Amino acid sequence: LLPSSPKWQSAHAHHLWLEPQRTNFAANPSFSNYTTVSAVNYPTHWRSNATLTESSGAGSVSATVGTVIESNFFPVVGEWLSISFLVKVSAATTFTFGAVLFDDTHTKPTFLAAGTTTVASSQTFTQVQGLLKIPGGVSQMCFRLQVTEGSSTLLLDDVLLDPHESQYEYFDG
């Protein structure tokens, strides 16, 4: 039996709050929050071994082989991670994407690839999706995109890191 409604609540109804059904663990998924230094916008919650800036509402980097872009760290919730993002390149570029996994000690990071994709030069964004089954013993992770072939200006936008096995459309959650 459920307890009765509080007397002060005129509707005499019970309220129930459930855990969110969807969560986007990318702290700045559309690169809209940034710090401006000398007229250059640097996105918050993202890091790269190349200069990563905000450009027209997307993350922008001059990508060459070995360029890495990583998100903020986030906790492991469940056994799945659904990855989705938009990418636009100025020349054909191949990249691997997935998650860097950390145990409680943070001493042995492991990269788990969700896929490798080649995107041709385009004027529009291409949606890329992947799904990871997270092994046991992992406490935190971060999204990683690494360029493996080509050289171009790479724009990254609408990153969705959802702890769910279904592939849904992007939402800015």
PDB file of C-alpha atoms in Angstrom:
ATOM      1  CA  LEU A   1       0.000   0.000   0.000  1.00  0.00           C
ATOM      2  CA  LEU A   2       1.082   3.511  -0.707  1.00  0.00           C
ATOM      3  CA  PRO A   3       0.950   6.061   2.076  1.00  0.00           C
ATOM      4  CA  SER A   4      -1.800   8.640   1.801  1.00  0.00           C
ATOM      5  CA  SER A   5      -1.223  12.097   0.350  1.00  0.00           C
ATOM      6  CA  PRO A   6      -0.006  14.839   2.650  1.00  0.00           C
ATOM      7  CA  LYS A   7      -2.901  16.809   4.145  1.00  0.00           C
ATOM      8  CA  TRP A   8      -1.441  20.104   2.942  1.00  0.00           C
ATOM      9  CA  GLN A   9      -1.588  18.989  -0.704  1.00  0.00           C
ATOM     10  CA  SER A  10      -5.022  19.985  -1.992  1.00  0.00           C
ATOM     11  CA  ALA A  11      -5.033  17.522  -4.908  1.00  0.00           C
ATOM     12  CA  HIS A  12      -4.300  14.585  -2.601  1.00  0.00           C
ATOM     13  CA  ALA A  13      -2.171  13.086  -5.366  1.00  0.00           C
ATOM     14  CA  HIS A  14       1.109  11.249  -5.160  1.00  0.00           C
ATOM     15  CA  HIS A  15       4.087  12.521  -7.096  1.00  0.00           C
ATOM     16  CA  LEU A  16       6.613  10.086  -8.414  1.00  0.00           C
ATOM     17  CA  TRP A  17       9.972  11.115  -9.841  1.00  0.00           C
ATOM     18  CA  LEU A  18      11.733   8.553 -11.995  1.00  0.00           C
ATOM     19  CA  GLU A  19      15.318   8.530 -13.110  1.00  0.00           C
ATOM     20  CA  PRO A  20      15.635  10.207 -16.504  1.00  0.00           C
ATOM     21  CA  GLN A  21      15.107   7.798 -19.356  1.00  0.00           C
ATOM     22  CA  ARG A  22      17.733   9.578 -21.428  1.00  0.00           C
ATOM     23  CA  THR A  23      20.874  11.387 -20.423  1.00  0.00           C
ATOM     24  CA  ASN A  24      23.461  13.050 -22.615  1.00  0.00           C
ATOM     25  CA  PHE A  25      26.802  12.756 -20.865  1.00  0.00           C
ATOM     26  CA  ALA A  26      28.507  15.215 -23.253  1.00  0.00           C
ATOM     27  CA  ALA A  27      28.740  18.337 -21.099  1.00  0.00           C
ATOM     28  CA  ASN A  28      28.872  20.713 -24.080  1.00  0.00           C
ATOM     29  CA  PRO A  29      27.420  18.651 -26.973  1.00  0.00           C
ATOM     30  CA  SER A  30      27.007  21.489 -29.465  1.00  0.00           C
ATOM     31  CA  PHE A  31      30.160  23.403 -28.489  1.00  0.00           C
ATOM     32  CA  SER A  32      28.034  26.436 -27.570  1.00  0.00           C
ATOM     33  CA  ASN A  33      29.827  27.170 -24.287  1.00  0.00           C
ATOM     34  CA  TYR A  34      33.281  28.534 -24.828  1.00  0.00           C
ATOM     35  CA  THR A  35      35.969  30.797 -23.445  1.00  0.00           C
ATOM     36  CA  THR A  36      37.176  33.595 -25.716  1.00  0.00           C
ATOM     37  CA  VAL A  37      40.894  34.366 -25.651  1.00  0.00           C
ATOM     38  CA  SER A  38      42.338  36.891 -28.123  1.00  0.00           C
ATOM     39  CA  ALA A  39      39.184  36.660 -30.306  1.00  0.00           C
ATOM     40  CA  VAL A  40      39.383  32.835 -30.488  1.00  0.00           C
ATOM     41  CA  ASN A  41      36.574  30.732 -28.982  1.00  0.00           C
ATOM     42  CA  TYR A  42      37.812  27.627 -27.130  1.00  0.00           C
ATOM     43  CA  PRO A  43      34.991  25.147 -26.285  1.00  0.00           C
ATOM     44  CA  THR A  44      34.638  24.129 -22.640  1.00  0.00           C
ATOM     45  CA  HIS A  45      34.598  20.450 -21.571  1.00  0.00           C
ATOM     46  CA  TRP A  46      36.534  19.299 -24.672  1.00  0.00           C
ATOM     47  CA  ARG A  47      40.249  18.696 -25.240  1.00  0.00           C
ATOM     48  CA  SER A  48      42.437  17.889 -28.211  1.00  0.00           C
ATOM     49  CA  ASN A  49      46.092  17.523 -29.149  1.00  0.00           C
ATOM     50  CA  ALA A  50      45.367  20.083 -31.905  1.00  0.00           C
ATOM     51  CA  THR A  51      43.852  23.548 -31.532  1.00  0.00           C
ATOM     52  CA  LEU A  52      40.130  22.998 -30.975  1.00  0.00           C
ATOM     53  CA  THR A  53      37.926  26.058 -31.412  1.00  0.00           C
ATOM     54  CA  GLU A  54      34.233  26.892 -31.726  1.00  0.00           C
ATOM     55  CA  SER A  55      33.176  27.854 -35.242  1.00  0.00           C
ATOM     56  CA  SER A  56      29.588  28.507 -36.356  1.00  0.00           C
ATOM     57  CA  GLY A  57      28.187  26.523 -33.436  1.00  0.00           C
ATOM     58  CA  ALA A  58      30.419  23.463 -33.880  1.00  0.00           C
ATOM     59  CA  GLY A  59      33.789  22.261 -32.662  1.00  0.00           C
ATOM     60  CA  SER A  60      36.440  22.919 -35.302  1.00  0.00           C
ATOM     61  CA  VAL A  61      39.935  21.469 -35.606  1.00  0.00           C
ATOM     62  CA  SER A  62      42.566  21.300 -38.358  1.00  0.00           C
ATOM     63  CA  ALA A  63      42.792  17.516 -38.334  1.00  0.00           C
ATOM     64  CA  THR A  64      45.714  15.414 -39.502  1.00  0.00           C
ATOM     65  CA  VAL A  65      46.598  11.765 -38.850  1.00  0.00           C
ATOM     66  CA  GLY A  66      46.839  11.312 -35.082  1.00  0.00           C
ATOM     67  CA  THR A  67      44.572  14.217 -34.137  1.00  0.00           C
ATOM     68  CA  VAL A  68      42.482  13.296 -31.092  1.00  0.00           C
ATOM     69  CA  ILE A  69      39.366  15.005 -29.716  1.00  0.00           C
ATOM     70  CA  GLU A  70      38.041  13.948 -26.300  1.00  0.00           C
ATOM     71  CA  SER A  71      34.997  14.886 -24.226  1.00  0.00           C
ATOM     72  CA  ASN A  72      34.609  15.357 -20.496  1.00  0.00           C
ATOM     73  CA  PHE A  73      34.788  12.311 -18.199  1.00  0.00           C
ATOM     74  CA  PHE A  74      31.460  10.787 -17.196  1.00  0.00           C
ATOM     75  CA  PRO A  75      30.356   7.857 -15.029  1.00  0.00           C
ATOM     76  CA  VAL A  76      29.442   4.409 -16.300  1.00  0.00           C
ATOM     77  CA  VAL A  77      25.686   3.851 -16.049  1.00  0.00           C
ATOM     78  CA  GLY A  78      24.606   0.436 -17.249  1.00  0.00           C
ATOM     79  CA  GLU A  79      26.359  -1.722 -19.790  1.00  0.00           C
ATOM     80  CA  TRP A  80      25.730   0.218 -23.026  1.00  0.00           C
ATOM     81  CA  LEU A  81      26.865   3.529 -24.494  1.00  0.00           C
ATOM     82  CA  SER A  82      25.129   4.850 -27.580  1.00  0.00           C
ATOM     83  CA  ILE A  83      27.300   7.347 -29.499  1.00  0.00           C
ATOM     84  CA  SER A  84      25.982   9.721 -32.138  1.00  0.00           C
ATOM     85  CA  PHE A  85      27.445  12.896 -33.616  1.00  0.00           C
ATOM     86  CA  LEU A  86      27.499  15.079 -36.711  1.00  0.00           C
ATOM     87  CA  VAL A  87      30.717  15.619 -38.622  1.00  0.00           C
ATOM     88  CA  LYS A  88      31.664  17.736 -41.630  1.00  0.00           C
ATOM     89  CA  VAL A  89      35.092  17.699 -43.292  1.00  0.00           C
ATOM     90  CA  SER A  90      36.806  19.777 -45.969  1.00  0.00           C
ATOM     91  CA  ALA A  91      38.527  16.713 -47.514  1.00  0.00           C
ATOM     92  CA  ALA A  92      38.012  12.959 -47.215  1.00  0.00           C
ATOM     93  CA  THR A  93      38.930  11.925 -43.674  1.00  0.00           C
ATOM     94  CA  THR A  94      38.914   8.566 -41.884  1.00  0.00           C
ATOM     95  CA  PHE A  95      38.544   8.419 -38.124  1.00  0.00           C
ATOM     96  CA  THR A  96      37.954   5.914 -35.354  1.00  0.00           C
ATOM     97  CA  PHE A  97      35.562   6.808 -32.545  1.00  0.00           C
ATOM     98  CA  GLY A  98      34.621   5.218 -29.249  1.00  0.00           C
ATOM     99  CA  ALA A  99      35.340   5.628 -25.558  1.00  0.00           C
ATOM    100  CA  VAL A 100      38.406   5.697 -23.338  1.00  0.00           C
ATOM    101  CA  LEU A 101      37.592   3.519 -20.324  1.00  0.00           C
ATOM    102  CA  PHE A 102      39.030   3.984 -16.817  1.00  0.00           C
ATOM    103  CA  ASP A 103      38.924   1.760 -13.761  1.00  0.00           C
ATOM    104  CA  ASP A 104      38.863   3.179 -10.216  1.00  0.00           C
ATOM    105  CA  THR A 105      42.651   3.640 -10.165  1.00  0.00           C
ATOM    106  CA  HIS A 106      42.789   5.630 -13.449  1.00  0.00           C
ATOM    107  CA  THR A 107      46.153   3.987 -14.143  1.00  0.00           C
ATOM    108  CA  LYS A 108      45.303   1.883 -17.221  1.00  0.00           C
ATOM    109  CA  PRO A 109      43.041   3.669 -19.697  1.00  0.00           C
ATOM    110  CA  THR A 110      41.720   1.441 -22.476  1.00  0.00           C
ATOM    111  CA  PHE A 111      40.289   2.615 -25.794  1.00  0.00           C
ATOM    112  CA  LEU A 112      37.193   0.716 -26.947  1.00  0.00           C
ATOM    113  CA  ALA A 113      36.309   1.526 -30.576  1.00  0.00           C
ATOM    114  CA  ALA A 114      32.677   1.805 -31.641  1.00  0.00           C
ATOM    115  CA  GLY A 115      33.582   2.154 -35.308  1.00  0.00           C
ATOM    116  CA  THR A 116      35.806   3.518 -38.048  1.00  0.00           C
ATOM    117  CA  THR A 117      34.260   5.815 -40.640  1.00  0.00           C
ATOM    118  CA  THR A 118      35.399   7.657 -43.750  1.00  0.00           C
ATOM    119  CA  VAL A 119      33.564  10.889 -44.513  1.00  0.00           C
ATOM    120  CA  ALA A 120      34.008  12.525 -47.912  1.00  0.00           C
ATOM    121  CA  SER A 121      34.275  16.270 -48.295  1.00  0.00           C
ATOM    122  CA  SER A 122      30.838  17.776 -47.963  1.00  0.00           C
ATOM    123  CA  GLN A 123      28.912  20.982 -47.486  1.00  0.00           C
ATOM    124  CA  THR A 124      26.553  19.317 -45.019  1.00  0.00           C
ATOM    125  CA  PHE A 125      26.978  17.388 -41.795  1.00  0.00           C
ATOM    126  CA  THR A 126      27.015  13.576 -41.829  1.00  0.00           C
ATOM    127  CA  GLN A 127      25.536  11.680 -38.887  1.00  0.00           C
ATOM    128  CA  VAL A 128      27.754   8.969 -37.404  1.00  0.00           C
ATOM    129  CA  GLN A 129      26.502   6.416 -34.871  1.00  0.00           C
ATOM    130  CA  GLY A 130      27.964   3.577 -32.851  1.00  0.00           C
ATOM    131  CA  LEU A 131      27.131   1.354 -29.922  1.00  0.00           C
ATOM    132  CA  LEU A 132      29.502   0.086 -27.233  1.00  0.00           C
ATOM    133  CA  LYS A 133      28.987  -2.698 -24.712  1.00  0.00           C
ATOM    134  CA  ILE A 134      30.944  -1.561 -21.672  1.00  0.00           C
ATOM    135  CA  PRO A 135      32.928  -4.326 -19.906  1.00  0.00           C
ATOM    136  CA  GLY A 136      32.848  -4.738 -16.131  1.00  0.00           C
ATOM    137  CA  GLY A 137      35.323  -2.978 -13.851  1.00  0.00           C
ATOM    138  CA  VAL A 138      34.988   0.398 -15.598  1.00  0.00           C
ATOM    139  CA  SER A 139      34.035   3.400 -13.459  1.00  0.00           C
ATOM    140  CA  GLN A 140      34.499   6.388 -15.805  1.00  0.00           C
ATOM    141  CA  MET A 141      34.939   7.039 -19.497  1.00  0.00           C
ATOM    142  CA  CYS A 142      35.171   9.769 -22.110  1.00  0.00           C
ATOM    143  CA  PHE A 143      34.288   9.990 -25.805  1.00  0.00           C
ATOM    144  CA  ARG A 144      37.235   9.938 -28.236  1.00  0.00           C
ATOM    145  CA  LEU A 145      37.515  10.627 -31.957  1.00  0.00           C
ATOM    146  CA  GLN A 146      40.913   9.957 -33.562  1.00  0.00           C
ATOM    147  CA  VAL A 147      41.847  10.767 -37.160  1.00  0.00           C
ATOM    148  CA  THR A 148      43.523   7.778 -38.830  1.00  0.00           C
ATOM    149  CA  GLU A 149      43.738   8.962 -42.455  1.00  0.00           C
ATOM    150  CA  GLY A 150      43.480  12.260 -44.310  1.00  0.00           C
ATOM    151  CA  SER A 151      43.916  15.904 -43.509  1.00  0.00           C
ATOM    152  CA  SER A 152      41.085  18.415 -43.334  1.00  0.00           C
ATOM    153  CA  THR A 153      39.200  20.950 -41.312  1.00  0.00           C
ATOM    154  CA  LEU A 154      36.891  18.799 -39.209  1.00  0.00           C
ATOM    155  CA  LEU A 155      33.689  20.166 -37.675  1.00  0.00           C
ATOM    156  CA  LEU A 156      32.056  18.158 -34.869  1.00  0.00           C
ATOM    157  CA  ASP A 157      28.563  18.931 -33.554  1.00  0.00           C
ATOM    158  CA  ASP A 158      25.551  17.523 -31.661  1.00  0.00           C
ATOM    159  CA  VAL A 159      27.489  14.852 -29.775  1.00  0.00           C
ATOM    160  CA  LEU A 160      25.164  12.416 -27.985  1.00  0.00           C
ATOM    161  CA  LEU A 161      26.601  10.047 -25.379  1.00  0.00           C
ATOM    162  CA  ASP A 162      23.572   8.146 -24.105  1.00  0.00           C
ATOM    163  CA  PRO A 163      23.809   5.212 -21.650  1.00  0.00           C
ATOM    164  CA  HIS A 164      21.206   3.293 -23.581  1.00  0.00           C
ATOM    165  CA  GLU A 165      21.336   0.522 -26.142  1.00  0.00           C
ATOM    166  CA  SER A 166      18.803   2.163 -28.478  1.00  0.00           C
ATOM    167  CA  GLN A 167      19.919   4.683 -31.087  1.00  0.00           C
ATOM    168  CA  TYR A 168      17.801   7.804 -30.808  1.00  0.00           C
ATOM    169  CA  GLU A 169      17.899  11.202 -32.476  1.00  0.00           C
ATOM    170  CA  TYR A 170      20.022  13.914 -30.893  1.00  0.00           C
ATOM    171  CA  PHE A 171      18.689  15.927 -27.977  1.00  0.00           C
ATOM    172  CA  ASP A 172      20.509  18.629 -26.064  1.00  0.00           C
ATOM    173  CA  GLY A 173      20.061  16.942 -22.662  1.00  0.00           C
TER     174      GLY A 173
END
